[in-house]
């Protein structure tokens, strides 16, 4: 499971947790998150995220 | 060129391509004013930067009008990757820094009447204001070079906190009452300015404090982006004072304060009265295209690197300036930002022009608008449609 960080506001999408509020089940891979989904905090597009390396 | 001879799927060309270096060129104008003064002896020439901002640009916007052309989807990737645009932006940084140092020197070293000195300082301030916009564009990019240049560009005008606050503060709280940088219906520019500046400094400090605490560091750790930016300001200002003496300090301060006020008057235009609605769980809906005021006026769009395509900027913040698109059906200002600034300085005129637009945008239901708290209930009652 990977994490993706919003380059604008630092919100982190954690694949393990998903975003159940909006029907994105825990375990949903970043690639499977709908293209039109945007950062819940700042509204930035999916393209504004980068993979968190750790 | 081999590119031209290849049949490409998109024959689209960017009609603003060769205009973008104007953003750097315009930084020469305060300097040109001082040369004009030395050639003619006319003090008014020292106000060149000032007159261009408030006179020439709004007039040119009126004459040249709007350009709503968008790059087609197929051209977006190559447009984003074309390093010409990156360099067209970069070049403005050394031009600005050189102009800044020259103008400070000029103000201090020449024997000028006070109204000539003020012209030099305010024309320099126009440059500082434009530079914050350049720092804004650079600060949204992701490479370390661009992020460093962003801080460097904000440093002469002492606006480094903007680098932190804008991305992680404004972009998350935009068009909510909690955002210091989103103006409210019924709030004049003169009420907005102190609230915004104070709130933004405070927010920038808290954002970095929170991040550093999370990383187990002190807020005074060197990696604090605010401290890094302010250190650059201290270094640049210190160098100017060491060179020219304390007499340079008023020049540095007045130009910075005025330049900052220019950035904030643009902030004032961008989201006036617009508000994201609260969801059932208490959070705000996402920022959407109808939460920003836009303009397609071509002259201001070139000089501000498409800042006025503001809805797309909030939807795709790391998208670089040349690829920002015009959206249909978004709140639209009657003129470019440069002319709107003049209105913002005159609150009765601003309210007369803009308030009906905000009311219309919300279909008369002002419960949906971001309103100055003291007049919120009155405003809602005043525009409510009879049931
Ligand atoms: Zn975000």
CSV table of C-alpha atoms and ligand atoms in Angstrom, one decimal:
chain,number,residue,atom,x,y,z
A,1,UNK,CA,0.0,0.0,0.0
A,2,UNK,CA,1.3,3.4,-1.0
A,3,UNK,CA,0.7,7.0,0.0
A,4,UNK,CA,0.2,10.0,-2.3
A,5,UNK,CA,0.8,13.6,-1.1
A,6,UNK,CA,-0.9,16.7,-2.4
A,7,UNK,CA,1.8,19.0,-3.7
A,8,UNK,CA,-0.2,22.1,-2.8
A,9,UNK,CA,-1.4,21.5,0.7
A,10,UNK,CA,0.3,18.3,2.0
A,11,UNK,CA,-2.9,16.3,2.3
A,12,UNK,CA,-1.9,12.6,2.1
A,13,UNK,CA,-4.1,9.9,0.4
A,14,UNK,CA,-3.3,6.6,2.0
A,15,UNK,CA,-4.3,3.6,-0.2
A,16,UNK,CA,-4.7,1.5,2.9
A,17,UNK,CA,-7.4,3.9,4.3
A,18,UNK,CA,-9.0,5.0,1.0
A,19,UNK,CA,-11.5,7.8,1.4
A,20,UNK,CA,-14.7,6.1,2.5
A,21,UNK,CA,-16.6,9.4,2.9
A,22,UNK,CA,-16.7,9.5,-0.9
A,23,UNK,CA,-17.1,5.8,-1.6
A,24,UNK,CA,-13.4,5.1,-2.1
A,25,UNK,CA,-13.0,1.9,-0.2
A,26,UNK,CA,-9.9,1.2,2.0
A,27,UNK,CA,-7.3,-0.5,-0.1
A,28,UNK,CA,-8.1,1.4,-3.3
A,29,UNK,CA,-5.0,1.9,-5.3
A,30,UNK,CA,-4.2,5.4,-6.4
A,31,UNK,CA,-4.5,4.4,-10.1
A,32,UNK,CA,-8.1,3.3,-9.3
A,33,UNK,CA,-9.1,6.5,-7.7
A,34,UNK,CA,-11.4,8.2,-10.3
A,35,UNK,CA,-9.7,10.7,-12.5
A,36,UNK,CA,-12.1,13.5,-11.5
A,37,UNK,CA,-11.4,13.0,-7.8
A,38,UNK,CA,-9.6,16.0,-6.2
A,39,UNK,CA,-7.8,16.8,-3.0
A,40,UNK,CA,-10.4,16.9,-0.2
A,41,UNK,CA,-8.6,19.8,1.5
A,42,UNK,CA,-7.6,22.2,-1.3
A,43,UNK,CA,-9.4,20.9,-4.4
A,44,UNK,CA,-6.2,20.3,-6.4
A,45,UNK,CA,-6.5,17.7,-9.2
A,46,UNK,CA,-5.2,14.1,-9.1
A,47,UNK,CA,-2.3,15.3,-11.2
A,48,UNK,CA,-1.2,17.6,-8.3
A,49,UNK,CA,-0.2,14.6,-6.2
A,50,UNK,CA,3.1,12.8,-5.9
A,51,UNK,CA,4.1,9.4,-4.5
A,52,UNK,CA,5.4,9.6,-0.9
A,53,UNK,CA,8.8,8.0,-0.8
A,54,UNK,CA,9.9,6.6,2.6
B,1,UNK,CA,13.9,22.9,-37.1
B,2,UNK,CA,12.8,19.3,-37.5
B,3,UNK,CA,9.6,19.8,-35.4
B,4,UNK,CA,8.1,22.1,-38.0
B,5,UNK,CA,8.6,19.7,-40.9
B,6,UNK,CA,7.0,16.8,-39.1
B,7,UNK,CA,3.2,16.4,-39.5
B,8,UNK,CA,2.0,16.8,-36.0
B,9,UNK,CA,-1.5,15.8,-34.9
B,10,UNK,CA,-2.1,19.3,-33.5
B,11,UNK,CA,-1.5,22.3,-35.6
B,12,UNK,CA,-2.3,24.5,-32.7
B,13,UNK,CA,0.0,27.4,-31.8
B,14,UNK,CA,0.1,29.4,-28.7
B,15,UNK,CA,-0.8,33.0,-29.7
B,16,UNK,CA,0.7,34.3,-26.4
B,17,UNK,CA,4.0,32.5,-26.8
B,18,UNK,CA,6.1,35.4,-27.7
B,19,UNK,CA,4.3,37.8,-25.3
B,20,UNK,CA,5.3,36.0,-22.1
B,21,UNK,CA,8.8,37.7,-21.8
B,22,UNK,CA,6.9,40.9,-21.4
B,23,UNK,CA,6.5,39.9,-17.7
B,24,UNK,CA,10.3,40.3,-17.4
B,25,UNK,CA,10.5,43.3,-19.8
B,26,UNK,CA,8.0,45.3,-17.7
B,27,UNK,CA,10.5,45.1,-14.8
B,28,UNK,CA,12.7,47.4,-16.8
B,29,UNK,CA,10.2,50.2,-16.8
B,30,UNK,CA,10.9,51.8,-13.4
B,31,UNK,CA,14.5,51.9,-14.5
B,32,UNK,CA,13.5,53.4,-17.9
B,33,UNK,CA,11.7,56.1,-15.9
B,34,UNK,CA,14.9,57.1,-14.2
B,35,UNK,CA,16.8,57.3,-17.5
B,36,UNK,CA,14.0,59.4,-18.9
B,37,UNK,CA,14.4,61.7,-15.9
B,38,UNK,CA,18.1,62.1,-16.5
B,39,UNK,CA,17.6,62.9,-20.2
B,40,UNK,CA,14.7,65.3,-19.8
B,41,UNK,CA,14.9,66.5,-16.2
B,42,UNK,CA,11.1,65.8,-15.9
B,43,UNK,CA,10.3,64.6,-12.4
B,44,UNK,CA,7.1,63.0,-13.7
B,45,UNK,CA,9.2,60.5,-15.6
B,46,UNK,CA,10.2,58.9,-12.2
B,47,UNK,CA,6.6,57.9,-11.8
B,48,UNK,CA,6.7,55.7,-14.9
B,49,UNK,CA,6.1,52.4,-13.2
B,50,UNK,CA,3.2,53.9,-11.3
B,51,UNK,CA,1.5,55.4,-14.3
B,52,UNK,CA,1.9,52.2,-16.3
B,53,UNK,CA,0.2,50.2,-13.7
B,54,UNK,CA,-2.8,52.5,-13.1
B,55,UNK,CA,-3.0,54.1,-16.6
B,56,UNK,CA,-1.5,52.2,-19.5
B,57,UNK,CA,-2.3,48.7,-18.5
B,58,UNK,CA,-6.1,49.3,-17.8
B,59,UNK,CA,-6.3,51.2,-21.0
B,60,UNK,CA,-4.5,48.6,-23.0
B,61,UNK,CA,-6.8,46.0,-21.6
B,62,UNK,CA,-9.7,48.0,-22.8
B,63,UNK,CA,-8.3,48.5,-26.3
B,64,UNK,CA,-7.0,44.9,-26.8
B,65,UNK,CA,-9.9,43.2,-25.0
B,66,UNK,CA,-10.2,39.5,-24.2
B,67,UNK,CA,-8.6,36.3,-25.4
B,68,UNK,CA,-10.4,33.2,-24.3
B,69,UNK,CA,-8.4,30.8,-26.5
B,70,UNK,CA,-7.5,27.5,-24.8
B,71,UNK,CA,-4.9,25.0,-25.7
B,72,UNK,CA,-6.6,21.8,-26.9
B,73,UNK,CA,-6.2,18.7,-24.8
B,74,UNK,CA,-3.8,17.2,-27.3
B,75,UNK,CA,-1.4,20.1,-27.0
B,76,UNK,CA,-1.4,20.3,-23.2
B,77,UNK,CA,1.4,17.9,-22.5
B,78,UNK,CA,3.9,19.4,-25.0
B,79,UNK,CA,3.0,22.9,-23.9
B,80,UNK,CA,3.6,22.0,-20.3
B,81,UNK,CA,7.0,20.4,-21.1
B,82,UNK,CA,8.2,23.2,-23.4
B,83,UNK,CA,11.2,24.6,-21.5
B,84,UNK,CA,10.8,28.0,-23.4
B,85,UNK,CA,8.1,28.9,-20.9
B,86,UNK,CA,10.1,28.0,-17.9
B,87,UNK,CA,12.9,30.2,-19.1
B,88,UNK,CA,10.6,33.0,-20.0
B,89,UNK,CA,9.5,33.0,-16.4
B,90,UNK,CA,13.0,32.5,-14.9
B,91,UNK,CA,14.5,35.5,-16.8
B,92,UNK,CA,12.2,37.8,-14.8
B,93,UNK,CA,13.9,37.0,-11.6
B,94,UNK,CA,17.4,38.4,-12.3
B,95,UNK,CA,15.8,41.4,-14.1
B,96,UNK,CA,13.7,42.1,-11.0
B,97,UNK,CA,16.6,41.8,-8.6
B,98,UNK,CA,18.8,44.0,-10.7
B,99,UNK,CA,16.1,46.6,-11.1
B,100,UNK,CA,15.4,46.5,-7.4
B,101,UNK,CA,19.0,47.1,-6.4
B,102,UNK,CA,19.4,49.9,-9.0
B,103,UNK,CA,16.2,51.7,-7.9
B,104,UNK,CA,17.1,51.6,-4.2
B,105,UNK,CA,20.5,53.0,-5.1
B,106,UNK,CA,18.9,55.7,-7.4
B,107,UNK,CA,16.5,56.8,-4.7
B,108,UNK,CA,19.3,57.2,-2.1
B,109,UNK,CA,22.1,58.6,-4.2
B,110,UNK,CA,20.3,61.2,-6.4
B,111,UNK,CA,19.3,64.7,-5.2
B,112,UNK,CA,15.6,64.6,-5.8
B,113,UNK,CA,12.6,66.6,-4.7
B,114,UNK,CA,10.5,64.6,-2.3
B,115,UNK,CA,7.8,64.0,-5.0
B,116,UNK,CA,10.5,62.7,-7.3
B,117,UNK,CA,11.9,60.4,-4.6
B,118,UNK,CA,8.4,59.1,-3.9
B,119,UNK,CA,7.9,58.4,-7.6
B,120,UNK,CA,11.0,56.3,-7.6
B,121,UNK,CA,10.0,54.4,-4.5
B,122,UNK,CA,6.5,53.7,-5.6
B,123,UNK,CA,7.6,52.7,-9.1
B,124,UNK,CA,9.9,50.2,-7.4
B,125,UNK,CA,7.0,49.1,-5.3
B,126,UNK,CA,5.0,48.3,-8.5
B,127,UNK,CA,7.9,46.0,-9.4
B,128,UNK,CA,7.8,44.4,-5.9
B,129,UNK,CA,4.1,43.8,-6.4
B,130,UNK,CA,4.6,42.1,-9.8
B,131,UNK,CA,7.4,40.1,-8.3
B,132,UNK,CA,5.2,38.6,-5.7
B,133,UNK,CA,3.0,37.3,-8.5
B,134,UNK,CA,6.2,35.8,-10.1
B,135,UNK,CA,7.0,34.2,-6.7
B,136,UNK,CA,3.5,32.9,-6.7
B,137,UNK,CA,3.9,31.1,-10.0
B,138,UNK,CA,7.3,29.7,-9.0
B,139,UNK,CA,6.1,28.7,-5.6
B,140,UNK,CA,3.5,26.4,-7.1
B,141,UNK,CA,6.1,24.5,-9.1
B,142,UNK,CA,7.6,21.4,-7.7
B,143,UNK,CA,11.3,21.4,-8.5
B,144,UNK,CA,13.8,22.6,-5.9
B,145,UNK,CA,15.2,25.2,-8.3
B,146,UNK,CA,11.7,26.8,-8.8
B,147,UNK,CA,11.0,26.7,-5.1
B,148,UNK,CA,14.3,28.4,-4.3
B,149,UNK,CA,13.6,31.1,-6.9
B,150,UNK,CA,10.2,31.6,-5.4
B,151,UNK,CA,11.6,32.5,-2.0
B,152,UNK,CA,14.3,34.6,-3.6
B,153,UNK,CA,11.8,36.6,-5.6
B,154,UNK,CA,9.7,37.2,-2.5
B,155,UNK,CA,12.7,38.3,-0.4
B,156,UNK,CA,13.2,42.0,-1.6
B,157,UNK,CA,9.6,42.8,-0.8
B,158,UNK,CA,9.7,41.0,2.5
B,159,UNK,CA,6.8,38.7,1.5
B,160,UNK,CA,8.4,35.3,2.1
B,161,UNK,CA,5.5,34.1,4.4
B,162,UNK,CA,3.3,34.1,1.2
B,163,UNK,CA,5.3,31.1,-0.1
B,164,UNK,CA,4.0,29.1,2.9
B,165,UNK,CA,0.6,30.6,3.5
B,166,UNK,CA,-0.6,30.7,-0.1
B,167,UNK,CA,-0.2,27.0,-0.9
B,168,UNK,CA,-1.0,25.4,2.4
B,169,UNK,CA,-3.3,28.1,3.8
B,170,UNK,CA,-5.1,30.0,1.1
B,171,UNK,CA,-5.6,27.0,-1.2
B,172,UNK,CA,-7.2,25.0,1.5
B,173,UNK,CA,-9.4,27.7,3.0
B,174,UNK,CA,-10.2,29.7,-0.1
B,175,UNK,CA,-13.7,31.1,-0.3
B,176,UNK,CA,-14.5,30.4,3.3
B,177,UNK,CA,-14.8,32.9,6.2
B,178,UNK,CA,-11.7,31.3,7.8
B,179,UNK,CA,-9.5,32.4,4.9
B,180,UNK,CA,-7.7,35.7,5.6
B,181,UNK,CA,-7.0,36.1,1.9
B,182,UNK,CA,-10.6,35.7,0.7
B,183,UNK,CA,-12.6,39.0,0.8
B,184,UNK,CA,-16.1,39.2,2.0
B,185,UNK,CA,-19.2,40.8,0.6
B,186,UNK,CA,-19.5,44.3,2.1
B,187,UNK,CA,-15.9,44.4,3.2
B,188,UNK,CA,-14.0,47.3,1.7
B,189,UNK,CA,-10.4,46.9,0.5
B,190,UNK,CA,-9.3,49.0,3.5
B,191,UNK,CA,-10.9,46.6,5.9
B,192,UNK,CA,-9.6,43.6,4.0
B,193,UNK,CA,-6.0,44.7,3.9
B,194,UNK,CA,-5.1,44.6,7.6
B,195,UNK,CA,-7.2,41.5,8.2
B,196,UNK,CA,-5.5,39.7,5.4
B,197,UNK,CA,-1.9,40.8,6.1
B,198,UNK,CA,-2.1,40.0,9.8
B,199,UNK,CA,-4.1,36.8,9.3
B,200,UNK,CA,-1.6,35.6,6.6
B,201,UNK,CA,1.5,36.2,8.7
B,202,UNK,CA,-0.1,34.4,11.6
B,203,UNK,CA,-1.3,31.5,9.4
B,204,UNK,CA,2.1,31.1,7.8
B,205,UNK,CA,3.8,30.9,11.2
B,206,UNK,CA,1.3,28.3,12.4
B,207,UNK,CA,1.5,26.2,9.3
B,208,UNK,CA,5.2,25.8,9.6
B,209,UNK,CA,5.0,25.3,13.4
B,210,UNK,CA,2.6,22.5,12.9
B,211,UNK,CA,4.7,20.8,10.2
B,212,UNK,CA,7.9,21.1,12.2
B,213,UNK,CA,6.3,19.8,15.4
B,214,UNK,CA,5.0,16.8,13.4
B,215,UNK,CA,8.6,16.2,12.3
B,216,UNK,CA,9.8,16.5,15.9
B,217,UNK,CA,11.6,19.8,15.3
B,218,UNK,CA,11.4,23.2,16.9
B,219,UNK,CA,9.6,26.0,15.0
B,220,UNK,CA,13.0,27.8,15.0
B,221,UNK,CA,14.7,24.9,13.0
B,222,UNK,CA,16.5,26.2,10.0
B,223,UNK,CA,14.2,24.3,7.6
B,224,UNK,CA,11.3,26.6,8.6
B,225,UNK,CA,10.4,28.0,5.2
B,226,UNK,CA,9.4,31.3,6.8
B,227,UNK,CA,12.7,31.7,8.5
B,228,UNK,CA,14.6,30.8,5.3
B,229,UNK,CA,12.6,33.5,3.4
B,230,UNK,CA,13.1,36.1,6.0
B,231,UNK,CA,16.8,35.3,6.3
B,232,UNK,CA,17.0,36.1,2.5
B,233,UNK,CA,15.3,39.4,3.2
B,234,UNK,CA,17.7,40.2,6.0
B,235,UNK,CA,20.6,39.4,3.8
B,236,UNK,CA,19.4,41.5,0.9
B,237,UNK,CA,18.3,44.4,3.0
B,238,UNK,CA,21.5,44.1,5.1
B,239,UNK,CA,23.6,44.3,2.0
B,240,UNK,CA,21.8,47.4,0.7
B,241,UNK,CA,22.2,49.1,4.1
B,242,UNK,CA,25.8,48.2,4.3
B,243,UNK,CA,26.4,49.6,0.8
B,244,UNK,CA,24.2,52.7,1.0
B,245,UNK,CA,23.7,53.4,4.7
B,246,UNK,CA,20.5,53.5,6.8
B,247,UNK,CA,19.1,56.0,4.4
B,248,UNK,CA,18.1,53.0,2.2
B,249,UNK,CA,15.8,51.6,4.9
B,250,UNK,CA,12.8,53.8,4.3
B,251,UNK,CA,13.1,53.0,0.5
B,252,UNK,CA,13.1,49.3,1.3
B,253,UNK,CA,10.2,49.5,3.7
B,254,UNK,CA,7.9,51.8,1.6
B,255,UNK,CA,8.5,49.8,-1.6
B,256,UNK,CA,7.8,46.5,0.3
B,257,UNK,CA,4.6,47.8,2.0
B,258,UNK,CA,3.3,49.2,-1.2
B,259,UNK,CA,4.2,46.1,-3.3
B,260,UNK,CA,2.6,43.9,-0.7
B,261,UNK,CA,-0.6,46.0,-0.8
B,262,UNK,CA,-0.7,45.5,-4.6
B,263,UNK,CA,-0.6,41.7,-4.1
B,264,UNK,CA,-3.3,42.0,-1.5
B,265,UNK,CA,-5.6,44.2,-3.6
B,266,UNK,CA,-5.4,41.4,-6.3
B,267,UNK,CA,-6.3,38.9,-3.6
B,268,UNK,CA,-9.2,41.2,-2.8
B,269,UNK,CA,-10.6,40.8,-6.3
B,270,UNK,CA,-10.1,37.1,-6.7
B,271,UNK,CA,-12.8,35.6,-4.4
B,272,UNK,CA,-14.9,38.6,-3.4
B,273,UNK,CA,-18.2,37.4,-1.7
B,274,UNK,CA,-17.9,33.8,-3.0
B,275,UNK,CA,-18.2,31.0,-0.6
B,276,UNK,CA,-17.9,27.2,-0.5
B,277,UNK,CA,-21.0,25.6,1.2
B,278,UNK,CA,-20.8,23.5,4.3
B,279,UNK,CA,-21.5,19.8,4.0
B,280,UNK,CA,-23.6,17.9,6.5
B,281,UNK,CA,-20.5,16.7,8.4
B,282,UNK,CA,-19.4,20.3,9.0
B,283,UNK,CA,-16.6,20.4,6.5
B,284,UNK,CA,-16.6,22.7,3.4
B,285,UNK,CA,-17.4,21.5,-0.1
B,286,UNK,CA,-14.3,21.4,-2.4
B,287,UNK,CA,-13.2,24.6,-4.1
B,288,UNK,CA,-14.8,24.6,-7.5
B,289,UNK,CA,-14.6,26.9,-10.6
B,290,UNK,CA,-17.5,29.1,-9.4
B,291,UNK,CA,-15.5,30.1,-6.3
B,292,UNK,CA,-13.1,32.4,-8.2
B,293,UNK,CA,-13.5,35.6,-10.2
B,294,UNK,CA,-11.9,35.4,-13.7
B,295,UNK,CA,-10.9,37.6,-16.5
B,296,UNK,CA,-9.6,37.0,-20.0
B,297,UNK,CA,-8.2,40.5,-20.6
B,298,UNK,CA,-5.1,39.7,-22.5
B,299,UNK,CA,-2.7,42.4,-21.3
B,300,UNK,CA,-3.1,41.7,-17.6
B,301,UNK,CA,-3.2,38.0,-18.3
B,302,UNK,CA,0.2,38.2,-19.9
B,303,UNK,CA,1.7,40.5,-17.3
B,304,UNK,CA,0.3,38.4,-14.5
B,305,UNK,CA,1.1,35.0,-16.1
B,306,UNK,CA,-2.5,34.0,-16.5
B,307,UNK,CA,-3.3,34.6,-12.8
B,308,UNK,CA,-6.7,35.8,-13.9
B,309,UNK,CA,-7.6,32.3,-15.2
B,310,UNK,CA,-8.1,31.8,-11.5
B,311,UNK,CA,-10.7,29.0,-11.5
B,312,UNK,CA,-8.3,26.7,-13.4
B,313,UNK,CA,-5.5,27.8,-11.1
B,314,UNK,CA,-7.4,26.5,-8.0
B,315,UNK,CA,-8.5,23.3,-9.8
B,316,UNK,CA,-5.0,22.5,-11.0
B,317,UNK,CA,-2.6,24.6,-8.8
B,318,UNK,CA,0.7,23.0,-10.0
B,319,UNK,CA,-0.2,23.5,-13.6
B,320,UNK,CA,2.2,26.1,-15.1
B,321,UNK,CA,1.0,29.4,-16.3
B,322,UNK,CA,1.0,28.8,-20.1
B,323,UNK,CA,-1.4,25.9,-19.8
B,324,UNK,CA,-4.1,27.5,-17.7
B,325,UNK,CA,-7.4,27.5,-19.4
B,326,UNK,CA,-10.4,29.7,-19.6
B,327,UNK,CA,-13.5,28.0,-18.1
B,328,UNK,CA,-17.0,28.7,-19.3
B,329,UNK,CA,-19.7,29.8,-16.9
B,330,UNK,CA,-17.5,31.0,-14.1
B,331,UNK,CA,-17.7,34.3,-12.2
B,332,UNK,CA,-16.3,36.9,-14.6
B,333,UNK,CA,-15.1,40.4,-13.8
B,334,UNK,CA,-16.1,43.2,-16.0
B,335,UNK,CA,-12.5,44.1,-16.7
B,336,UNK,CA,-8.9,42.9,-16.1
B,337,UNK,CA,-7.4,42.9,-12.6
B,338,UNK,CA,-5.5,46.2,-13.3
B,339,UNK,CA,-8.7,48.2,-13.9
B,340,UNK,CA,-10.5,46.4,-11.0
B,341,UNK,CA,-7.7,47.5,-8.6
B,342,UNK,CA,-8.6,51.1,-9.2
B,343,UNK,CA,-12.3,50.3,-8.3
B,344,UNK,CA,-11.2,48.4,-5.2
B,345,UNK,CA,-9.5,51.6,-4.0
B,346,UNK,CA,-12.9,53.4,-4.2
B,347,UNK,CA,-15.2,51.2,-2.1
B,348,UNK,CA,-18.5,53.0,-3.0
B,349,UNK,CA,-17.8,52.3,-6.7
B,350,UNK,CA,-16.6,48.8,-6.0
B,351,UNK,CA,-19.7,47.9,-4.0
B,352,UNK,CA,-22.0,49.5,-6.7
B,353,UNK,CA,-20.4,47.5,-9.5
B,354,UNK,CA,-19.6,44.2,-7.7
B,355,UNK,CA,-22.3,43.7,-5.1
B,356,UNK,CA,-25.1,43.2,-7.8
B,357,UNK,CA,-22.8,40.7,-9.5
B,358,UNK,CA,-22.4,38.7,-6.3
B,359,UNK,CA,-26.1,38.8,-5.6
B,360,UNK,CA,-26.9,37.7,-9.1
B,361,UNK,CA,-24.3,34.9,-8.9
B,362,UNK,CA,-26.2,33.5,-5.8
B,363,UNK,CA,-29.6,34.0,-7.4
B,364,UNK,CA,-30.5,36.4,-4.5
B,365,UNK,CA,-29.9,33.7,-1.9
B,366,UNK,CA,-27.2,35.5,0.0
B,367,UNK,CA,-27.1,32.8,2.7
B,368,UNK,CA,-24.7,31.2,0.2
B,369,UNK,CA,-22.3,34.2,0.1
B,370,UNK,CA,-19.3,35.1,2.1
B,371,UNK,CA,-20.4,38.2,3.9
B,372,UNK,CA,-18.8,40.6,6.4
B,373,UNK,CA,-20.1,39.2,9.7
B,374,UNK,CA,-21.4,42.6,11.1
B,375,UNK,CA,-23.9,42.9,8.2
B,376,UNK,CA,-24.6,39.3,7.3
B,377,UNK,CA,-28.2,39.1,8.6
B,378,UNK,CA,-29.2,42.5,7.0
B,379,UNK,CA,-27.7,41.5,3.7
B,380,UNK,CA,-29.5,38.1,3.6
B,381,UNK,CA,-32.8,39.8,4.5
B,382,UNK,CA,-32.4,42.6,2.0
B,383,UNK,CA,-32.0,40.3,-1.0
B,384,UNK,CA,-34.2,37.4,0.0
B,385,UNK,CA,-36.8,36.6,-2.6
B,386,UNK,CA,-40.4,36.8,-1.3
B,387,UNK,CA,-41.5,33.2,-0.8
C,1,LIG,ZN1,-4.4,19.7,-1.5
